[in-house]
């Protein structure tokens, strides 16, 4: 295997493809950060206890920081071993020193993930802090050659040359300034649109480049002294990260308890203040620090006097020619794949999709369904069309479709038939407008004359949002159904 020691040449064992030390370092740094982030998203969550002790939270914070460091070191080591280092006698960089430097960024991953799940803009600030510390540490340990584009070099070459020859020299382009500016603009865009998790990535890149360019390369020192300095630096940064993670958990638990109290008050008889909070769009689902799934019930109307109706008689039994009107009073389901419905521990609250904000702050799409149970089953053969009256107040640009499914929940296996999917007209690009008030719309679904389903007692409306809505619950409410007889 032929290789060169100049500028830190490396090669892949699999394909013998050479790569520079800088590319190798960037590859392994990203591998460690991604592995630590994946571990944090999978395992780091707030404790279920609503009143945990300070000691238990401190231990949990220390465990999260330590586990993040181990996960990052494991991912970096895996990809480190995939490269062959041709320096057997004098390696330019040891993995131990590399891990100590990178750990100054890995320790902030738990706090960043927990804050992003709480929809806090501070997560992007911590991402930038970790990136700046990482750039500063790498700048001191990576052995780079002198920059051949040094501006002093042309002056030295032309000292004995022609007069004013140095004025013809064109300085090299520095693209890092443009990249930093674009990253800052992207960060501002994400923050304005409340995409706080997405804002952390460009802000971290900008902070890394700025710290990299502003940090001066130090003269090489003894390896033992460099490792000692890196270990001391890691101990200080890790202690600060543990305290920040502890504070983030305390803040998240307090916020979660307030949300649960508001929702519980809205479900009770005396929750007028909480109900007003819900009506103003105060429902918040902060991902890992919130709920895995949600069942949203409509706010109950005032009781009305209703004439008694004979039980177990289909509304279409009299073969009336008038459509059967069913006011929607069922729940809205919010859940994420691979689940097919809210789990047994789903949180239940009252509200309306028109005024309630429900978001998923992770990388898994948010599914939304509306379920209407019927008091008595209806024969499918007597129904020709299902009309769905909706109210659309969604002001996020992007197409949204609705699908209707009829189910017989009493039959074995709960057979169902799908009536297809319709696009909401007011969500199309040529019809889109900012809605100060809900827009009424009717979607018509034809019932097939021949279907394996004989009767149904449940109507399910599935939301099919575009990519703009994949993390946000649509502000579209079901008003009523009209079943048109044949």
GROMACS .gro file of C-alpha atoms in nm:
model
  486
    1UNK     CA    1   0.000   0.000   0.000
    2UNK     CA    2   0.165   0.319  -0.116
    3UNK     CA    3   0.104   0.634   0.081
    4UNK     CA    4   0.263   0.968   0.160
    5UNK     CA    5   0.321   1.128   0.498
    6UNK     CA    6   0.297   1.480   0.365
    7UNK     CA    7  -0.013   1.672   0.481
    8UNK     CA    8  -0.136   1.363   0.661
    9UNK     CA    9  -0.233   1.128   0.375
   10UNK     CA   10  -0.476   0.848   0.457
   11UNK     CA   11  -0.631   0.570   0.252
   12UNK     CA   12  -0.939   0.353   0.285
   13UNK     CA   13  -0.869  -0.015   0.337
   14UNK     CA   14  -1.157  -0.121   0.115
   15UNK     CA   15  -1.081   0.079  -0.197
   16UNK     CA   16  -0.733   0.218  -0.141
   17UNK     CA   17  -0.871   0.564  -0.208
   18UNK     CA   18  -0.642   0.830  -0.058
   19UNK     CA   19  -0.784   1.113   0.147
   20UNK     CA   20  -0.631   1.406   0.332
   21UNK     CA   21  -0.612   1.436   0.708
   22UNK     CA   22  -0.864   1.721   0.706
   23UNK     CA   23  -1.125   1.516   0.516
   24UNK     CA   24  -1.059   1.217   0.738
   25UNK     CA   25  -1.108   1.428   1.050
   26UNK     CA   26  -1.431   1.583   0.919
   27UNK     CA   27  -1.567   1.238   0.834
   28UNK     CA   28  -1.500   1.095   1.179
   29UNK     CA   29  -1.619   1.410   1.359
   30UNK     CA   30  -1.956   1.390   1.180
   31UNK     CA   31  -1.981   1.019   1.254
   32UNK     CA   32  -1.933   1.078   1.626
   33UNK     CA   33  -2.182   1.365   1.641
   34UNK     CA   34  -2.448   1.175   1.447
   35UNK     CA   35  -2.407   0.868   1.665
   36UNK     CA   36  -2.440   1.076   1.983
   37UNK     CA   37  -2.747   1.255   1.842
   38UNK     CA   38  -2.918   0.929   1.741
   39UNK     CA   39  -2.859   0.784   2.086
   40UNK     CA   40  -3.000   1.099   2.245
   41UNK     CA   41  -3.316   1.096   2.034
   42UNK     CA   42  -3.376   0.729   2.108
   43UNK     CA   43  -3.302   0.710   2.481
   44UNK     CA   44  -3.296   1.055   2.639
   45UNK     CA   45  -3.628   1.164   2.787
   46UNK     CA   46  -3.763   1.337   3.092
   47UNK     CA   47  -3.846   1.119   3.393
   48UNK     CA   48  -4.208   1.006   3.424
   49UNK     CA   49  -4.216   1.124   3.784
   50UNK     CA   50  -4.381   1.465   3.815
   51UNK     CA   51  -4.189   1.556   4.130
   52UNK     CA   52  -3.846   1.393   4.105
   53UNK     CA   53  -3.580   1.465   4.363
   54UNK     CA   54  -3.288   1.692   4.283
   55UNK     CA   55  -3.045   1.406   4.343
   56UNK     CA   56  -3.218   1.176   4.094
   57UNK     CA   57  -3.218   1.448   3.829
   58UNK     CA   58  -2.849   1.518   3.888
   59UNK     CA   59  -2.766   1.148   3.849
   60UNK     CA   60  -2.977   1.132   3.534
   61UNK     CA   61  -2.802   1.438   3.391
   62UNK     CA   62  -2.460   1.287   3.461
   63UNK     CA   63  -2.570   0.959   3.301
   64UNK     CA   64  -2.700   1.137   2.992
   65UNK     CA   65  -2.375   1.328   2.944
   66UNK     CA   66  -2.162   1.017   3.000
   67UNK     CA   67  -2.376   0.804   2.769
   68UNK     CA   68  -2.358   1.070   2.497
   69UNK     CA   69  -1.978   1.070   2.522
   70UNK     CA   70  -1.966   0.690   2.502
   71UNK     CA   71  -2.204   0.684   2.205
   72UNK     CA   72  -2.003   0.948   2.021
   73UNK     CA   73  -1.674   0.772   2.096
   74UNK     CA   74  -1.817   0.441   1.979
   75UNK     CA   75  -1.938   0.585   1.649
   76UNK     CA   76  -1.612   0.772   1.590
   77UNK     CA   77  -1.404   0.465   1.674
   78UNK     CA   78  -1.601   0.248   1.433
   79UNK     CA   79  -1.527   0.476   1.140
   80UNK     CA   80  -1.175   0.547   1.265
   81UNK     CA   81  -1.091   0.177   1.230
   82UNK     CA   82  -1.218   0.177   0.871
   83UNK     CA   83  -0.925   0.398   0.776
   84UNK     CA   84  -0.569   0.273   0.760
   85UNK     CA   85  -0.313   0.511   0.903
   86UNK     CA   86   0.017   0.470   0.719
   87UNK     CA   87   0.210   0.622   1.010
   88UNK     CA   88   0.313   0.326   1.220
   89UNK     CA   89   0.609   0.484   1.395
   90UNK     CA   90   0.496   0.846   1.424
   91UNK     CA   91   0.117   0.880   1.387
   92UNK     CA   92   0.002   1.243   1.342
   93UNK     CA   93  -0.301   1.203   1.568
   94UNK     CA   94  -0.407   0.953   1.836
   95UNK     CA   95  -0.766   0.847   1.886
   96UNK     CA   96  -0.746   0.915   2.258
   97UNK     CA   97  -0.660   1.281   2.203
   98UNK     CA   98  -0.915   1.303   1.922
   99UNK     CA   99  -1.191   1.165   2.148
  100UNK     CA  100  -1.103   1.403   2.433
  101UNK     CA  101  -1.138   1.701   2.201
  102UNK     CA  102  -1.461   1.582   2.039
  103UNK     CA  103  -1.616   1.501   2.375
  104UNK     CA  104  -1.635   1.876   2.441
  105UNK     CA  105  -1.908   1.882   2.175
  106UNK     CA  106  -2.070   1.546   2.260
  107UNK     CA  107  -2.147   1.654   2.618
  108UNK     CA  108  -2.392   1.919   2.490
  109UNK     CA  109  -2.601   1.675   2.286
  110UNK     CA  110  -2.840   1.577   2.572
  111UNK     CA  111  -2.925   1.938   2.653
  112UNK     CA  112  -2.970   2.025   2.283
  113UNK     CA  113  -3.204   1.731   2.221
  114UNK     CA  114  -3.415   1.791   2.532
  115UNK     CA  115  -3.445   2.163   2.457
  116UNK     CA  116  -3.539   2.099   2.094
  117UNK     CA  117  -3.816   1.866   2.213
  118UNK     CA  118  -3.938   2.151   2.433
  119UNK     CA  119  -3.938   2.379   2.127
  120UNK     CA  120  -3.684   2.615   2.280
  121UNK     CA  121  -3.457   2.841   2.070
  122UNK     CA  122  -3.182   2.792   2.329
  123UNK     CA  123  -3.110   2.455   2.164
  124UNK     CA  124  -2.955   2.633   1.863
  125UNK     CA  125  -2.739   2.843   2.096
  126UNK     CA  126  -2.602   2.533   2.269
  127UNK     CA  127  -2.538   2.372   1.929
  128UNK     CA  128  -2.330   2.672   1.828
  129UNK     CA  129  -2.141   2.663   2.160
  130UNK     CA  130  -2.051   2.297   2.117
  131UNK     CA  131  -1.942   2.356   1.757
  132UNK     CA  132  -1.718   2.649   1.859
  133UNK     CA  133  -1.552   2.442   2.133
  134UNK     CA  134  -1.499   2.159   1.886
  135UNK     CA  135  -1.338   2.386   1.627
  136UNK     CA  136  -1.109   2.543   1.886
  137UNK     CA  137  -0.998   2.201   2.012
  138UNK     CA  138  -0.938   2.052   1.668
  139UNK     CA  139  -0.741   2.357   1.561
  140UNK     CA  140  -0.489   2.288   1.837
  141UNK     CA  141  -0.433   1.916   1.770
  142UNK     CA  142  -0.451   1.866   1.392
  143UNK     CA  143  -0.107   1.903   1.229
  144UNK     CA  144  -0.169   2.114   0.921
  145UNK     CA  145   0.101   2.242   0.688
  146UNK     CA  146   0.162   2.612   0.651
  147UNK     CA  147  -0.098   2.777   0.432
  148UNK     CA  148   0.049   2.816   0.085
  149UNK     CA  149  -0.189   3.105   0.023
  150UNK     CA  150  -0.032   3.322   0.293
  151UNK     CA  151  -0.054   3.685   0.188
  152UNK     CA  152   0.303   3.749   0.300
  153UNK     CA  153   0.445   3.503   0.048
  154UNK     CA  154   0.404   3.724  -0.263
  155UNK     CA  155   0.578   4.013  -0.089
  156UNK     CA  156   0.876   3.790  -0.012
  157UNK     CA  157   0.892   3.670  -0.372
  158UNK     CA  158   0.873   4.016  -0.524
  159UNK     CA  159   1.107   4.202  -0.290
  160UNK     CA  160   1.383   4.194  -0.549
  161UNK     CA  161   1.157   4.195  -0.855
  162UNK     CA  162   0.985   4.464  -1.053
  163UNK     CA  163   0.860   4.777  -0.887
  164UNK     CA  164   0.492   4.763  -0.782
  165UNK     CA  165   0.473   4.397  -0.882
  166UNK     CA  166   0.317   4.313  -0.547
  167UNK     CA  167   0.021   4.539  -0.625
  168UNK     CA  168  -0.076   4.305  -0.910
  169UNK     CA  169  -0.124   4.020  -0.667
  170UNK     CA  170  -0.486   3.910  -0.628
  171UNK     CA  171  -0.565   3.771  -0.283
  172UNK     CA  172  -0.728   3.428  -0.281
  173UNK     CA  173  -1.102   3.394  -0.237
  174UNK     CA  174  -1.217   3.310   0.114
  175UNK     CA  175  -1.546   3.126   0.081
  176UNK     CA  176  -1.592   3.070   0.453
  177UNK     CA  177  -1.729   3.423   0.496
  178UNK     CA  178  -2.006   3.358   0.244
  179UNK     CA  179  -2.087   3.026   0.410
  180UNK     CA  180  -2.109   3.189   0.753
  181UNK     CA  181  -2.339   3.461   0.618
  182UNK     CA  182  -2.568   3.206   0.450
  183UNK     CA  183  -2.580   2.998   0.766
  184UNK     CA  184  -2.677   3.302   0.973
  185UNK     CA  185  -2.956   3.387   0.728
  186UNK     CA  186  -3.077   3.025   0.738
  187UNK     CA  187  -3.071   3.029   1.118
  188UNK     CA  188  -3.283   3.343   1.123
  189UNK     CA  189  -3.532   3.190   0.880
  190UNK     CA  190  -3.573   2.877   1.090
  191UNK     CA  191  -3.605   3.075   1.413
  192UNK     CA  192  -3.872   3.304   1.267
  193UNK     CA  193  -4.072   3.000   1.153
  194UNK     CA  194  -4.019   2.826   1.490
  195UNK     CA  195  -3.810   2.541   1.347
  196UNK     CA  196  -3.575   2.552   1.643
  197UNK     CA  197  -3.422   2.208   1.591
  198UNK     CA  198  -3.343   2.287   1.227
  199UNK     CA  199  -3.195   2.623   1.326
  200UNK     CA  200  -2.924   2.450   1.528
  201UNK     CA  201  -2.751   2.295   1.224
  202UNK     CA  202  -2.663   2.613   1.025
  203UNK     CA  203  -2.589   2.804   1.345
  204UNK     CA  204  -2.344   2.531   1.449
  205UNK     CA  205  -2.175   2.538   1.107
  206UNK     CA  206  -2.136   2.917   1.127
  207UNK     CA  207  -1.994   2.898   1.478
  208UNK     CA  208  -1.753   2.620   1.380
  209UNK     CA  209  -1.615   2.810   1.079
  210UNK     CA  210  -1.585   3.134   1.272
  211UNK     CA  211  -1.401   2.969   1.562
  212UNK     CA  212  -1.181   2.774   1.319
  213UNK     CA  213  -1.068   3.088   1.138
  214UNK     CA  214  -1.023   3.293   1.453
  215UNK     CA  215  -0.816   3.033   1.640
  216UNK     CA  216  -0.441   3.056   1.587
  217UNK     CA  217  -0.245   2.737   1.531
  218UNK     CA  218  -0.024   2.669   1.832
  219UNK     CA  219   0.328   2.542   1.826
  220UNK     CA  220   0.342   2.164   1.868
  221UNK     CA  221   0.388   2.046   2.227
  222UNK     CA  222   0.460   1.713   2.391
  223UNK     CA  223   0.180   1.457   2.344
  224UNK     CA  224   0.145   1.403   2.719
  225UNK     CA  225   0.106   1.776   2.781
  226UNK     CA  226  -0.150   1.806   2.501
  227UNK     CA  227  -0.356   1.516   2.638
  228UNK     CA  228  -0.340   1.658   2.989
  229UNK     CA  229  -0.463   1.996   2.868
  230UNK     CA  230  -0.744   1.833   2.666
  231UNK     CA  231  -0.854   1.619   2.962
  232UNK     CA  232  -0.864   1.921   3.194
  233UNK     CA  233  -1.065   2.116   2.937
  234UNK     CA  234  -1.309   1.828   2.898
  235UNK     CA  235  -1.361   1.803   3.275
  236UNK     CA  236  -1.456   2.172   3.296
  237UNK     CA  237  -1.685   2.160   2.991
  238UNK     CA  238  -1.850   1.834   3.104
  239UNK     CA  239  -1.928   1.978   3.447
  240UNK     CA  240  -2.093   2.280   3.282
  241UNK     CA  241  -2.287   2.051   3.046
  242UNK     CA  242  -2.418   1.843   3.338
  243UNK     CA  243  -2.546   2.156   3.512
  244UNK     CA  244  -2.711   2.283   3.193
  245UNK     CA  245  -2.873   1.942   3.130
  246UNK     CA  246  -3.000   1.942   3.489
  247UNK     CA  247  -3.154   2.286   3.443
  248UNK     CA  248  -3.312   2.179   3.112
  249UNK     CA  249  -3.479   1.881   3.279
  250UNK     CA  250  -3.607   2.096   3.565
  251UNK     CA  251  -3.751   2.344   3.316
  252UNK     CA  252  -3.901   2.065   3.101
  253UNK     CA  253  -4.067   1.891   3.396
  254UNK     CA  254  -4.218   2.217   3.518
  255UNK     CA  255  -4.349   2.299   3.170
  256UNK     CA  256  -4.491   1.949   3.127
  257UNK     CA  257  -4.669   1.966   3.463
  258UNK     CA  258  -4.827   2.300   3.375
  259UNK     CA  259  -4.953   2.165   3.041
  260UNK     CA  260  -5.098   1.854   3.203
  261UNK     CA  261  -5.266   2.065   3.470
  262UNK     CA  262  -5.420   2.287   3.203
  263UNK     CA  263  -5.549   1.990   3.003
  264UNK     CA  264  -5.676   1.815   3.316
  265UNK     CA  265  -5.857   2.131   3.421
  266UNK     CA  266  -6.019   2.153   3.079
  267UNK     CA  267  -6.146   1.796   3.117
  268UNK     CA  268  -6.291   1.867   3.462
  269UNK     CA  269  -6.599   2.060   3.560
  270UNK     CA  270  -6.422   2.359   3.705
  271UNK     CA  271  -6.152   2.415   3.442
  272UNK     CA  272  -6.276   2.742   3.296
  273UNK     CA  273  -5.933   2.903   3.293
  274UNK     CA  274  -5.777   2.595   3.136
  275UNK     CA  275  -6.056   2.576   2.881
  276UNK     CA  276  -5.988   2.937   2.784
  277UNK     CA  277  -5.620   2.846   2.753
  278UNK     CA  278  -5.715   2.563   2.517
  279UNK     CA  279  -5.946   2.782   2.311
  280UNK     CA  280  -5.657   3.023   2.255
  281UNK     CA  281  -5.437   2.751   2.112
  282UNK     CA  282  -5.243   2.674   2.427
  283UNK     CA  283  -5.200   2.301   2.376
  284UNK     CA  284  -4.836   2.216   2.326
  285UNK     CA  285  -4.684   1.877   2.259
  286UNK     CA  286  -4.308   1.893   2.323
  287UNK     CA  287  -4.214   1.552   2.183
  288UNK     CA  288  -4.003   1.354   2.426
  289UNK     CA  289  -4.099   1.582   2.715
  290UNK     CA  290  -4.467   1.566   2.619
  291UNK     CA  291  -4.688   1.282   2.503
  292UNK     CA  292  -4.634   0.990   2.268
  293UNK     CA  293  -4.989   1.028   2.128
  294UNK     CA  294  -5.292   1.250   2.186
  295UNK     CA  295  -5.668   1.205   2.170
  296UNK     CA  296  -5.842   1.541   2.127
  297UNK     CA  297  -6.214   1.546   2.210
  298UNK     CA  298  -6.440   1.831   2.098
  299UNK     CA  299  -6.554   2.071   2.366
  300UNK     CA  300  -6.897   1.947   2.480
  301UNK     CA  301  -7.195   2.161   2.393
  302UNK     CA  302  -7.465   2.260   2.633
  303UNK     CA  303  -7.709   1.975   2.703
  304UNK     CA  304  -8.020   1.980   2.487
  305UNK     CA  305  -8.355   1.808   2.520
  306UNK     CA  306  -8.367   1.527   2.263
  307UNK     CA  307  -8.672   1.318   2.184
  308UNK     CA  308  -8.629   0.946   2.260
  309UNK     CA  309  -8.528   0.726   1.967
  310UNK     CA  310  -8.590   0.354   1.935
  311UNK     CA  311  -8.269   0.162   1.996
  312UNK     CA  312  -8.096  -0.064   1.741
  313UNK     CA  313  -8.289   0.077   1.445
  314UNK     CA  314  -8.087   0.196   1.147
  315UNK     CA  315  -8.145   0.560   1.051
  316UNK     CA  316  -8.202   0.438   0.695
  317UNK     CA  317  -8.459   0.179   0.799
  318UNK     CA  318  -8.750   0.393   0.679
  319UNK     CA  319  -8.583   0.438   0.337
  320UNK     CA  320  -8.620   0.811   0.361
  321UNK     CA  321  -8.507   1.011   0.060
  322UNK     CA  322  -8.353   1.282   0.278
  323UNK     CA  323  -7.982   1.266   0.361
  324UNK     CA  324  -7.891   1.158   0.711
  325UNK     CA  325  -7.699   1.436   0.890
  326UNK     CA  326  -7.450   1.328   1.157
  327UNK     CA  327  -7.286   1.600   1.363
  328UNK     CA  328  -6.924   1.511   1.431
  329UNK     CA  329  -6.863   1.456   1.802
  330UNK     CA  330  -6.580   1.203   1.791
  331UNK     CA  331  -6.213   1.236   1.883
  332UNK     CA  332  -5.916   1.350   1.678
  333UNK     CA  333  -5.619   1.115   1.695
  334UNK     CA  334  -5.256   1.232   1.681
  335UNK     CA  335  -4.990   0.963   1.671
  336UNK     CA  336  -4.668   0.866   1.495
  337UNK     CA  337  -4.560   0.557   1.300
  338UNK     CA  338  -4.520   0.268   1.340
  339UNK     CA  339  -4.832   0.298   1.556
  340UNK     CA  340  -5.169   0.265   1.386
  341UNK     CA  341  -5.361   0.452   1.655
  342UNK     CA  342  -5.293   0.625   1.990
  343UNK     CA  343  -5.145   0.394   2.249
  344UNK     CA  344  -5.300   0.295   2.582
  345UNK     CA  345  -5.115   0.576   2.758
  346UNK     CA  346  -5.233   0.846   2.516
  347UNK     CA  347  -5.311   1.183   2.671
  348UNK     CA  348  -5.672   1.298   2.635
  349UNK     CA  349  -5.774   1.661   2.619
  350UNK     CA  350  -6.052   1.881   2.485
  351UNK     CA  351  -6.018   2.132   2.209
  352UNK     CA  352  -6.062   2.194   1.840
  353UNK     CA  353  -5.803   2.156   1.561
  354UNK     CA  354  -5.892   2.507   1.443
  355UNK     CA  355  -5.739   2.666   1.751
  356UNK     CA  356  -5.510   2.400   1.899
  357UNK     CA  357  -5.142   2.376   1.801
  358UNK     CA  358  -5.005   2.022   1.804
  359UNK     CA  359  -4.660   1.954   1.661
  360UNK     CA  360  -4.407   1.672   1.649
  361UNK     CA  361  -4.057   1.791   1.732
  362UNK     CA  362  -3.872   1.487   1.605
  363UNK     CA  363  -3.803   1.338   1.264
  364UNK     CA  364  -4.111   1.113   1.259
  365UNK     CA  365  -4.422   1.230   1.066
  366UNK     CA  366  -4.735   1.316   1.264
  367UNK     CA  367  -5.048   1.122   1.166
  368UNK     CA  368  -5.391   1.273   1.222
  369UNK     CA  369  -5.730   1.104   1.206
  370UNK     CA  370  -6.089   1.191   1.303
  371UNK     CA  371  -6.308   0.901   1.420
  372UNK     CA  372  -6.688   0.908   1.436
  373UNK     CA  373  -6.869   0.617   1.602
  374UNK     CA  374  -7.235   0.565   1.511
  375UNK     CA  375  -7.506   0.477   1.761
  376UNK     CA  376  -7.637   0.200   1.536
  377UNK     CA  377  -7.495   0.031   1.224
  378UNK     CA  378  -7.596   0.142   0.875
  379UNK     CA  379  -7.630  -0.091   0.577
  380UNK     CA  380  -7.377  -0.002   0.311
  381UNK     CA  381  -7.622  -0.083   0.031
  382UNK     CA  382  -7.854   0.197   0.144
  383UNK     CA  383  -7.588   0.467   0.119
  384UNK     CA  384  -7.486   0.619  -0.214
  385UNK     CA  385  -7.253   0.899  -0.107
  386UNK     CA  386  -7.080   1.034   0.202
  387UNK     CA  387  -7.043   1.410   0.216
  388UNK     CA  388  -6.793   1.553   0.464
  389UNK     CA  389  -6.842   1.915   0.575
  390UNK     CA  390  -6.516   2.062   0.699
  391UNK     CA  391  -6.384   2.392   0.830
  392UNK     CA  392  -6.035   2.489   0.713
  393UNK     CA  393  -5.833   2.747   0.902
  394UNK     CA  394  -5.487   2.618   0.814
  395UNK     CA  395  -5.258   2.900   0.703
  396UNK     CA  396  -4.955   2.686   0.627
  397UNK     CA  397  -4.911   2.671   0.252
  398UNK     CA  398  -4.931   2.319   0.112
  399UNK     CA  399  -5.192   2.076  -0.021
  400UNK     CA  400  -5.392   1.860   0.220
  401UNK     CA  401  -5.609   1.562   0.130
  402UNK     CA  402  -5.877   1.378   0.324
  403UNK     CA  403  -5.967   1.012   0.293
  404UNK     CA  404  -6.277   0.838   0.429
  405UNK     CA  405  -6.295   0.479   0.552
  406UNK     CA  406  -6.607   0.294   0.667
  407UNK     CA  407  -6.557   0.019   0.927
  408UNK     CA  408  -6.771  -0.249   1.089
  409UNK     CA  409  -6.620  -0.259   1.438
  410UNK     CA  410  -6.850  -0.540   1.555
  411UNK     CA  411  -6.748  -0.794   1.289
  412UNK     CA  412  -6.446  -1.023   1.339
  413UNK     CA  413  -6.131  -0.856   1.212
  414UNK     CA  414  -6.312  -0.518   1.186
  415UNK     CA  415  -6.345  -0.514   0.804
  416UNK     CA  416  -6.345  -0.177   0.633
  417UNK     CA  417  -6.380  -0.019   0.290
  418UNK     CA  418  -6.198   0.289   0.168
  419UNK     CA  419  -6.388   0.556  -0.025
  420UNK     CA  420  -6.073   0.713  -0.170
  421UNK     CA  421  -5.909   1.049  -0.116
  422UNK     CA  422  -6.010   1.406  -0.201
  423UNK     CA  423  -5.795   1.720  -0.204
  424UNK     CA  424  -5.917   2.017  -0.003
  425UNK     CA  425  -5.979   2.292  -0.257
  426UNK     CA  426  -5.887   2.579  -0.025
  427UNK     CA  427  -5.543   2.421   0.036
  428UNK     CA  428  -5.440   2.411  -0.331
  429UNK     CA  429  -5.171   2.656  -0.440
  430UNK     CA  430  -5.395   2.851  -0.679
  431UNK     CA  431  -5.671   2.880  -0.416
  432UNK     CA  432  -5.455   2.939  -0.109
  433UNK     CA  433  -5.513   3.252   0.097
  434UNK     CA  434  -5.453   3.355   0.457
  435UNK     CA  435  -5.767   3.263   0.650
  436UNK     CA  436  -5.878   3.495   0.927
  437UNK     CA  437  -6.192   3.286   0.969
  438UNK     CA  438  -6.257   2.917   0.893
  439UNK     CA  439  -6.346   2.834   0.533
  440UNK     CA  440  -6.637   2.592   0.489
  441UNK     CA  441  -6.596   2.321   0.228
  442UNK     CA  442  -6.773   1.999   0.126
  443UNK     CA  443  -6.593   1.685   0.010
  444UNK     CA  444  -6.796   1.411  -0.160
  445UNK     CA  445  -6.703   1.044  -0.147
  446UNK     CA  446  -6.890   0.785  -0.356
  447UNK     CA  447  -6.985   0.460  -0.185
  448UNK     CA  448  -6.925   0.156  -0.411
  449UNK     CA  449  -7.234  -0.045  -0.495
  450UNK     CA  450  -7.051  -0.374  -0.451
  451UNK     CA  451  -6.821  -0.403  -0.151
  452UNK     CA  452  -6.729  -0.685   0.088
  453UNK     CA  453  -6.863  -0.474   0.376
  454UNK     CA  454  -7.236  -0.516   0.449
  455UNK     CA  455  -7.274  -0.255   0.724
  456UNK     CA  456  -7.065   0.002   0.907
  457UNK     CA  457  -7.080   0.173   1.245
  458UNK     CA  458  -6.763   0.384   1.227
  459UNK     CA  459  -6.646   0.661   0.993
  460UNK     CA  460  -6.274   0.741   0.992
  461UNK     CA  461  -6.137   1.052   0.822
  462UNK     CA  462  -5.764   1.034   0.752
  463UNK     CA  463  -5.556   1.344   0.687
  464UNK     CA  464  -5.302   1.325   0.404
  465UNK     CA  465  -5.088   1.637   0.437
  466UNK     CA  466  -4.813   1.749   0.204
  467UNK     CA  467  -4.447   1.772   0.309
  468UNK     CA  468  -4.509   2.116   0.460
  469UNK     CA  469  -4.745   1.964   0.722
  470UNK     CA  470  -4.563   1.642   0.805
  471UNK     CA  471  -4.473   1.764   1.156
  472UNK     CA  472  -4.776   1.982   1.224
  473UNK     CA  473  -5.137   1.888   1.293
  474UNK     CA  474  -5.363   2.041   1.028
  475UNK     CA  475  -5.604   2.312   1.145
  476UNK     CA  476  -5.896   2.144   0.974
  477UNK     CA  477  -6.203   2.039   1.172
  478UNK     CA  478  -6.482   1.800   1.074
  479UNK     CA  479  -6.819   1.970   1.105
  480UNK     CA  480  -7.068   1.702   1.001
  481UNK     CA  481  -7.137   1.408   0.770
  482UNK     CA  482  -7.427   1.370   0.528
  483UNK     CA  483  -7.512   1.019   0.416
  484UNK     CA  484  -7.700   1.039   0.087
  485UNK     CA  485  -7.935   0.739   0.033
  486UNK     CA  486  -7.955   0.548  -0.292
   0.00000   0.00000   0.00000
